[in-house]
Coordinates of C-alpha atoms in Angstrom, one line a residue:
M1 CA 0.0 -0.2 0.0
P2 CA 1.8 3.3 -0.9
S3 CA 1.9 6.0 1.8
A4 CA 0.0 9.4 1.9
H5 CA 2.8 11.2 0.8
T6 CA 3.3 8.8 -2.4
A7 CA -0.3 9.2 -3.4
V8 CA -0.3 13.2 -3.3
N9 CA 2.6 13.0 -5.5
D10 CA 1.5 10.1 -8.1
P11 CA 1.8 11.4 -11.5
G12 CA -1.7 9.7 -11.8
T13 CA -3.4 12.1 -9.4
S14 CA -4.6 15.3 -9.6
G15 CA -1.3 16.4 -8.1
R16 CA -0.5 17.2 -11.7
P17 CA 0.2 20.7 -12.3
G18 CA -2.9 20.7 -15.1
G19 CA -5.1 18.7 -12.4
L20 CA -3.9 21.1 -9.6
R21 CA -5.1 24.0 -11.5
K22 CA -8.4 22.5 -11.9
I23 CA -8.9 22.1 -8.0
V24 CA -7.6 25.6 -7.5
A25 CA -10.0 27.1 -10.1
A26 CA -12.4 25.3 -8.7
S27 CA -11.8 26.4 -5.0
L28 CA -11.2 30.2 -6.1
I29 CA -14.5 30.3 -8.2
G30 CA -16.3 28.6 -5.4
T31 CA -14.9 30.8 -2.5
T32 CA -15.3 34.1 -4.5
I33 CA -19.2 33.2 -4.7
E34 CA -19.2 32.7 -1.2
W35 CA -17.6 35.8 -0.1
Y36 CA -19.4 37.9 -2.5
D37 CA -22.5 36.5 -1.0
Y38 CA -21.2 37.4 2.7
F39 CA -19.4 40.9 1.8
L40 CA -22.5 41.7 -0.2
Y41 CA -24.2 41.8 3.6
G42 CA -21.6 43.8 5.1
S43 CA -21.2 46.4 2.2
A44 CA -25.4 46.7 2.1
A45 CA -25.3 46.9 6.2
A46 CA -23.1 49.9 5.7
L47 CA -25.0 51.9 3.2
V48 CA -28.5 50.7 3.0
F49 CA -29.8 48.5 5.5
G50 CA -30.1 50.8 8.3
H51 CA -32.7 52.9 6.1
V52 CA -34.3 49.6 4.9
F53 CA -35.1 47.5 8.4
F54 CA -34.2 50.1 11.0
P55 CA -35.9 53.4 9.8
E56 CA -37.0 54.8 12.9
S57 CA -33.5 55.3 14.2
D58 CA -31.0 58.3 13.5
P59 CA -28.7 57.4 10.8
L60 CA -25.6 56.5 12.8
T61 CA -27.7 53.9 15.2
G62 CA -29.6 52.8 12.3
T63 CA -26.2 51.6 10.8
L64 CA -25.0 50.3 14.2
L65 CA -28.2 48.2 14.7
S66 CA -27.5 46.8 10.7
F67 CA -24.1 45.9 11.7
L68 CA -25.4 43.8 14.8
T69 CA -27.5 42.0 12.4
Y70 CA -24.2 41.4 10.7
A71 CA -21.9 40.4 13.4
I72 CA -24.7 37.8 14.6
G73 CA -23.8 35.6 11.4
F74 CA -20.5 35.4 12.7
A75 CA -21.5 33.5 16.0
A76 CA -23.0 30.9 13.7
R77 CA -19.7 30.3 11.6
P78 CA -17.9 28.1 14.6
I79 CA -21.1 26.0 14.6
G80 CA -20.9 25.6 10.8
A81 CA -16.8 25.2 11.2
V82 CA -17.5 22.2 13.9
V83 CA -20.7 20.4 11.5
F84 CA -18.9 20.9 8.4
G85 CA -15.5 20.0 9.8
H86 CA -16.7 16.7 11.4
F87 CA -18.8 15.6 8.3
G88 CA -15.5 16.9 6.0
D89 CA -13.1 14.7 8.2
R90 CA -15.4 11.9 7.8
L91 CA -16.8 11.9 4.5
G92 CA -14.9 14.1 2.5
R93 CA -14.1 17.8 1.5
K94 CA -15.8 17.9 -1.8
K95 CA -19.2 17.1 -0.7
L96 CA -19.4 19.5 2.2
L97 CA -18.2 22.2 -0.2
V98 CA -21.0 21.6 -2.5
I99 CA -23.5 21.8 0.6
S100 CA -22.1 25.1 1.9
L101 CA -21.9 26.5 -1.3
L102 CA -26.1 25.7 -1.8
M103 CA -26.9 26.9 1.7
M104 CA -24.8 30.2 1.1
G105 CA -26.5 31.1 -2.4
G106 CA -30.0 30.0 -1.0
A107 CA -29.8 32.6 1.8
T108 CA -28.2 35.3 -0.1
A109 CA -30.7 35.2 -2.8
L110 CA -33.4 35.4 0.0
I111 CA -32.5 38.6 1.6
G112 CA -33.0 40.0 -1.6
C113 CA -36.5 39.1 -1.3
V114 CA -37.1 40.3 2.3
P115 CA -39.7 43.1 2.6
G116 CA -38.6 46.4 4.2
Y117 CA -39.7 47.4 7.9
A118 CA -41.9 49.6 6.2
S119 CA -44.1 46.7 5.0
I120 CA -44.0 44.0 7.9
G121 CA -42.5 45.9 10.6
V122 CA -40.1 43.8 13.0
A123 CA -40.6 40.5 10.8
A124 CA -38.5 42.3 8.6
P125 CA -35.1 42.3 10.8
L126 CA -35.8 39.0 12.3
L127 CA -35.8 37.2 8.8
L128 CA -32.8 39.5 7.9
T129 CA -31.1 38.1 11.0
T130 CA -32.2 34.5 10.3
L131 CA -30.6 34.2 7.0
R132 CA -27.6 36.2 8.1
L133 CA -27.4 33.1 10.8
I134 CA -27.8 30.6 7.5
Q135 CA -24.9 32.6 5.8
G136 CA -22.6 32.4 8.6
F137 CA -23.0 29.1 9.1
A138 CA -22.5 27.9 5.9
L139 CA -19.3 30.0 5.6
G140 CA -18.0 28.3 8.6
G141 CA -17.9 25.3 6.5
E142 CA -16.6 26.6 3.8
W143 CA -13.1 28.4 4.0
G144 CA -11.6 25.1 5.6
G145 CA -12.7 22.6 2.8
A146 CA -11.6 25.0 0.0
V147 CA -8.3 25.5 1.2
L148 CA -7.7 22.1 2.2
L149 CA -8.7 20.8 -1.2
V150 CA -5.9 22.7 -2.5
S151 CA -3.5 22.3 0.3
E152 CA -3.5 18.3 0.2
H153 CA -2.9 18.3 -3.9
G154 CA 0.3 18.9 -5.1
D155 CA 4.2 19.6 -4.0
P156 CA 4.4 20.8 -0.4
R157 CA 7.3 23.2 -1.6
K158 CA 4.7 25.4 -3.5
R159 CA 1.9 24.7 -1.1
G160 CA 1.8 28.4 0.2
F161 CA 1.6 29.9 -3.7
W162 CA -1.1 27.2 -4.5
A163 CA -3.1 27.3 -1.3
S164 CA -3.0 31.1 -1.4
W165 CA -5.7 30.9 -4.5
P166 CA -8.8 30.1 -2.7
Q167 CA -7.7 33.4 -0.3
G168 CA -7.9 35.4 -3.5
G169 CA -11.6 34.6 -3.4
A170 CA -12.2 37.1 -0.6
P171 CA -10.9 40.2 -2.2
A172 CA -12.5 38.6 -5.4
G173 CA -15.6 38.2 -3.8
N174 CA -15.6 41.7 -2.2
L175 CA -14.4 43.1 -5.6
L176 CA -17.6 41.9 -7.2
A177 CA -19.9 42.5 -4.5
V178 CA -18.7 46.1 -4.3
G179 CA -18.4 46.4 -8.0
V180 CA -22.3 45.4 -8.4
L181 CA -23.3 48.0 -5.6
S182 CA -21.2 50.5 -7.3
L183 CA -22.7 50.1 -10.8
M184 CA -26.3 49.8 -9.2
T185 CA -25.4 53.1 -7.3
S186 CA -24.1 54.8 -10.3
L187 CA -27.3 54.0 -12.2
L188 CA -29.9 54.7 -9.9
S189 CA -31.1 58.0 -7.7
D190 CA -30.7 57.2 -3.9
D191 CA -34.2 56.6 -3.6
A192 CA -34.5 53.8 -6.0
F193 CA -31.4 52.4 -4.6
T194 CA -32.4 52.4 -1.2
S195 CA -36.2 51.3 -2.4
W196 CA -35.5 48.4 -4.8
G197 CA -31.8 48.5 -6.2
W198 CA -29.9 46.9 -3.4
R199 CA -31.6 44.0 -3.9
V200 CA -30.5 42.9 -7.4
P201 CA -26.8 41.9 -6.2
F202 CA -28.4 39.8 -3.7
L203 CA -30.8 38.2 -6.2
L204 CA -27.9 37.9 -8.7
S205 CA -26.5 34.7 -6.4
A206 CA -28.7 32.6 -7.6
V207 CA -27.2 32.8 -11.0
L208 CA -23.5 33.0 -9.6
V209 CA -24.3 29.7 -7.5
M210 CA -25.5 27.3 -10.4
I211 CA -22.0 28.6 -12.2
G212 CA -20.0 27.7 -8.9
L213 CA -22.2 24.1 -8.5
W214 CA -21.2 23.0 -12.0
I215 CA -17.2 23.7 -11.4
R216 CA -17.3 22.5 -8.1
L217 CA -19.2 18.9 -9.1
S218 CA -16.3 18.4 -11.6
V219 CA -13.2 18.0 -9.2
D220 CA -12.1 14.9 -7.5
E221 CA -11.8 14.5 -3.7
S222 CA -8.2 15.1 -2.0
P223 CA -5.9 11.9 -2.4
L224 CA -4.2 12.5 0.7
F225 CA -7.7 12.2 2.3
K226 CA -8.5 9.1 0.1
E227 CA -5.6 7.8 1.7
A228 CA -6.3 9.1 5.4
L229 CA -9.9 7.2 5.0
A230 CA -8.5 3.9 3.8
K231 CA -6.4 3.9 7.1
A232 CA -9.7 4.4 9.1
E233 CA -11.2 1.8 7.6
R234 CA -8.6 -0.4 8.3
R235 CA -8.5 0.7 12.0
K236 CA -12.2 0.2 12.1
A237 CA -11.6 -3.5 10.7
E238 CA -9.4 -4.0 13.7
Q239 CA -11.8 -2.7 15.9
Q240 CA -10.2 0.4 16.7
A241 CA -12.5 3.3 17.6
E242 CA -11.8 6.5 15.8
Q243 CA -12.0 9.9 17.8
L244 CA -14.8 12.5 16.6
P245 CA -12.9 14.8 14.9
F246 CA -13.5 17.9 17.3
V247 CA -12.5 15.6 20.3
A248 CA -9.5 14.7 18.7
V249 CA -8.5 18.1 17.8
L250 CA -9.0 19.6 21.3
R251 CA -7.1 16.7 22.7
N252 CA -3.9 17.0 20.1
H253 CA -4.2 20.2 18.7
W254 CA -5.5 22.7 21.2
R255 CA -2.5 24.9 21.1
D256 CA -2.6 24.9 17.4
V257 CA -6.0 26.1 17.6
L258 CA -5.2 28.8 20.0
V259 CA -2.4 29.9 17.8
A260 CA -5.1 30.0 14.8
M261 CA -7.3 32.2 16.9
G262 CA -4.6 34.7 17.6
A263 CA -3.0 34.8 14.5
R264 CA -6.6 35.9 13.1
M265 CA -7.2 38.5 15.3
A266 CA -5.3 41.4 13.4
E267 CA -6.3 40.0 10.2
N268 CA -9.8 39.8 10.9
I269 CA -10.3 42.8 12.4
S270 CA -8.2 45.2 10.2
Y271 CA -10.1 43.8 7.1
Y272 CA -13.5 44.3 8.1
V273 CA -12.6 48.0 9.4
I274 CA -10.9 48.6 6.2
T275 CA -13.5 47.1 3.8
A276 CA -16.8 47.7 5.9
F277 CA -16.5 50.3 8.5
V278 CA -14.5 52.4 5.9
L279 CA -17.7 52.8 4.2
T280 CA -19.6 54.2 7.4
Y281 CA -17.3 56.4 8.3
C282 CA -16.7 57.8 4.8
V283 CA -20.2 58.2 4.2
D284 CA -21.8 58.9 7.6
H285 CA -19.1 60.8 9.2
L286 CA -17.2 62.5 6.6
K287 CA -20.3 62.6 4.2
I288 CA -18.2 61.5 1.4
G289 CA -20.7 60.1 -1.5
K290 CA -21.3 56.3 -1.5
Q291 CA -19.7 56.1 -5.2
T292 CA -16.6 57.6 -3.9
S293 CA -16.1 55.4 -1.0
L294 CA -17.3 52.1 -3.0
N295 CA -14.6 53.0 -5.9
A296 CA -11.7 53.2 -3.2
V297 CA -12.3 49.8 -1.8
L298 CA -12.7 48.4 -5.4
I299 CA -9.4 49.7 -6.3
G300 CA -7.9 48.1 -3.0
S301 CA -9.8 44.9 -3.6
A302 CA -8.4 44.4 -7.1
V303 CA -4.8 45.2 -5.8
Q304 CA -5.0 42.8 -3.1
F305 CA -6.5 40.0 -5.5
C306 CA -3.2 40.6 -7.5
L307 CA -0.6 40.4 -4.3
I308 CA -2.3 37.4 -2.5
P309 CA -0.4 34.6 -4.7
L310 CA 2.7 36.6 -4.6
F311 CA 2.9 37.0 -0.8
G312 CA 1.6 33.0 -0.9
A313 CA 4.7 32.2 -2.8
L314 CA 7.2 34.2 -0.5
S315 CA 6.0 32.3 2.2
D316 CA 7.4 29.3 0.3
R317 CA 10.9 30.8 0.3
I318 CA 11.4 32.5 3.6
G319 CA 8.5 31.0 5.7
R320 CA 4.9 31.2 6.9
K321 CA 6.0 33.4 10.1
P322 CA 8.3 36.3 8.7
V323 CA 5.6 37.1 6.0
Y324 CA 2.7 36.9 8.7
L325 CA 4.7 39.0 10.9
V326 CA 5.4 41.9 8.4
G327 CA 1.5 41.7 7.8
A328 CA 0.7 41.9 11.5
V329 CA 3.1 44.8 12.2
G330 CA 2.4 46.5 9.2
V331 CA -1.3 46.8 9.7
G332 CA -0.9 47.8 13.3
L333 CA 1.3 51.1 12.4
W334 CA -1.0 51.7 9.5
S335 CA -4.0 52.1 11.2
W336 CA -2.5 55.3 12.4
A337 CA -2.2 56.8 8.8
F338 CA -5.5 55.0 7.6
F339 CA -7.9 57.4 9.3
G340 CA -6.0 60.4 8.7
L341 CA -5.8 59.6 4.8
L342 CA -9.5 59.4 5.1
D343 CA -9.9 62.7 6.8
T344 CA -8.4 64.5 3.9
R345 CA -11.7 63.5 1.7
S346 CA -9.2 63.1 -1.3
F347 CA -10.2 60.6 -3.2
P348 CA -6.4 59.5 -4.0
A349 CA -5.9 59.6 -0.1
L350 CA -8.7 57.5 0.2
V351 CA -7.4 54.8 -2.5
L352 CA -4.0 54.9 -0.5
A353 CA -5.3 54.5 2.7
V354 CA -7.4 51.2 1.8
T355 CA -5.0 49.8 -0.8
V356 CA -1.7 49.9 1.5
G357 CA -4.1 48.6 4.2
L358 CA -5.6 45.5 2.2
V359 CA -1.4 45.0 1.2
F360 CA -0.6 44.4 4.9
H361 CA -3.6 42.3 5.0
S362 CA -2.6 40.3 2.5
A363 CA 0.6 39.2 3.8
M364 CA -1.2 37.5 6.7
Y365 CA -4.2 36.4 4.7
A366 CA -2.0 34.9 1.7
P367 CA 0.2 32.2 4.0
Q368 CA -2.6 31.7 5.9
A369 CA -4.1 28.8 4.0
A370 CA -0.9 26.5 4.0
F371 CA -0.4 27.7 7.7
F372 CA -3.5 26.7 9.3
S373 CA -3.4 23.5 7.1
E374 CA -0.1 22.7 8.3
L375 CA -1.1 22.4 11.7
F376 CA -3.4 19.6 12.0
A377 CA -3.5 16.2 10.9
T378 CA -5.4 15.0 7.8
R379 CA -8.4 13.2 9.8
M380 CA -9.0 16.2 11.9
R381 CA -7.5 19.0 9.4
Y382 CA -10.9 20.0 8.3
T383 CA -12.4 20.4 11.9
G384 CA -9.3 22.1 13.3
A385 CA -8.3 24.7 10.7
S386 CA -12.2 25.5 10.5
I387 CA -12.6 25.8 14.2
G388 CA -9.2 27.8 14.8
A389 CA -10.3 30.1 12.1
Q390 CA -13.9 30.7 13.0
L391 CA -13.5 30.9 16.5
S392 CA -11.5 33.9 16.2
S393 CA -14.2 35.5 14.0
V394 CA -16.4 35.6 16.6
A395 CA -14.1 37.8 18.9
A396 CA -12.5 39.8 15.9
G397 CA -14.5 40.0 12.4
A398 CA -17.8 39.7 13.8
P399 CA -17.9 42.6 16.5
A400 CA -15.4 44.7 14.4
P401 CA -17.3 47.3 12.5
L402 CA -19.8 47.4 15.6
I403 CA -16.8 48.2 18.0
A404 CA -15.5 50.6 15.4
T405 CA -19.1 52.5 14.8
A406 CA -19.6 52.6 18.5
L407 CA -16.1 53.9 19.2
L408 CA -16.6 56.6 16.7
S409 CA -20.4 57.3 17.8
S410 CA -18.9 57.8 21.6
Y411 CA -15.7 59.8 21.1
G412 CA -16.4 61.5 17.8
T413 CA -12.6 60.7 16.9
S414 CA -10.8 57.9 15.1
T415 CA -8.1 57.5 17.6
P416 CA -9.8 54.8 19.7
I417 CA -10.3 52.8 16.5
S418 CA -6.5 52.9 15.5
V419 CA -5.6 52.0 19.1
Y420 CA -8.2 48.9 18.6
V421 CA -6.5 47.8 15.7
G422 CA -3.3 48.1 17.2
L423 CA -3.9 45.8 20.1
A424 CA -5.6 43.5 17.7
A425 CA -2.1 43.6 15.8
L426 CA -0.1 42.9 19.0
I427 CA -2.3 39.7 19.9
T428 CA -1.5 38.5 16.3
V429 CA 2.5 39.2 16.6
I430 CA 2.4 37.1 20.1
A431 CA 0.7 34.2 18.7
V432 CA 2.7 34.0 15.5
I433 CA 5.7 34.2 17.3
A434 CA 5.0 31.2 19.7
A435 CA 3.8 29.2 16.8
R436 CA 6.1 26.5 15.0
E437 CA 7.1 27.2 11.3
T438 CA 5.4 25.0 9.2
R439 CA 6.8 25.8 5.8
G440 CA 7.5 22.6 3.6
S441 CA 5.6 20.2 6.1
D442 CA 4.7 16.7 4.6
L443 CA 1.2 16.8 5.7
A444 CA 0.9 12.9 5.5
A445 CA 3.5 12.9 8.3
I446 CA 1.1 15.1 10.7
D447 CA -0.7 11.6 11.2
P448 CA 0.8 9.7 13.6
D449 CA -2.1 7.0 14.1
D450 CA -1.8 7.9 17.7
T451 CA -3.8 11.2 17.5
A452 CA -6.5 9.5 15.4
A453 CA -7.2 6.3 16.7
R454 CA -7.4 4.7 20.2
P455 CA -8.1 0.9 20.9
V456 CA -11.2 -0.1 22.0
A457 CA -11.3 -0.7 25.9
G458 CA -10.6 -4.4 26.0
Q459 CA -9.1 -4.8 22.4
Q460 CA -5.2 -4.9 21.6
T461 CA -4.1 -1.9 19.3
A462 CA -2.9 -3.5 16.1
A463 CA 0.5 -2.4 14.8
S464 CA -0.3 0.1 12.2
T465 CA 1.6 0.1 8.6

């Protein structure tokens, strides 16, 4: 029986460049569609949800309430991580990725159909919140499966580069979401956009999901997972009971979960401040037009999409930790210049502020897929990577726009927000320094049998081969 490492590099597998590119394309397109759905909500929350679903509040309070529904979606992400991780580690990455895509797309399209507060009263924000929870649940299972499907294929020497491509789905999805919203705001009056125009991008999700589903169904399961599944079947035949992935992660990889959580603090908080809260800050606080603010995020997202694979490749050359640390330190320092540039109300300054912030974010986000994948064993990798990533999203990404908006409302200045981002950067620097360098790790070698199985009481543990 060939080893898992052999299976990954076998010429007959999808580890071939052509097959790997197909896997990468399927993961990238799928994550782009899912992030489009997710970020569309964030942008709409900043621009229009306060007026449509909380019209009885003043503009800043309405935005605060709409960001609260935005944050609630993050609460479902760890639950999605556990559920999708469990079945993804037992049944395979591909099946769960198809389910997550359908759930996310369906919820997003339905958001476009929810009547406003003026039509159905309090039921409107309740329906909106329910659909946001479904979005969060689906995304909690999406990220881990997408990056693992790529990470578990191909040459470990280039894993940082190839695994960074699904990460490009975040700026690509944001680019698509902001681009469609920008188009709608340019074509429609403010009244028409608030009345019905914002719904069009949400309804468009149904079409995008069909495209993503067709592509995802065409790819094969990870060969490394197939080998791990075969090992699990042999253990079962030898009467060895396999731990639940969630239990195995907490027992064998709890330090790695903490590292992943800490590493995501600055990455998550900075991203939602730079791409979501910036719209509130510019439109409501600085009285800059929606179109101008959206265009700045649009340009920054386009630059970030191009940079992510470059930072991923750099992490293959010098290591995951150095690249990640540059991003964390950079975003902590840049948060002070960020708001100063916004306050000029100059469009070039807005573009510079957002773009440089996203450059530093890319340095963290690009190596993250390979970095987290290399921390966990195969039969608990989906669960471990997803839990580590999504638990931090509850403490970091979920409240980031909410906290930033509350700080702005309370103090009337951006200084506390810069302090907030700087503290998050400090936590991330400590977590990454405490982590082990994983560059070039053999994913199959992270699979010692004693981390995946334990003998049934009264049974002798058979020697594994």
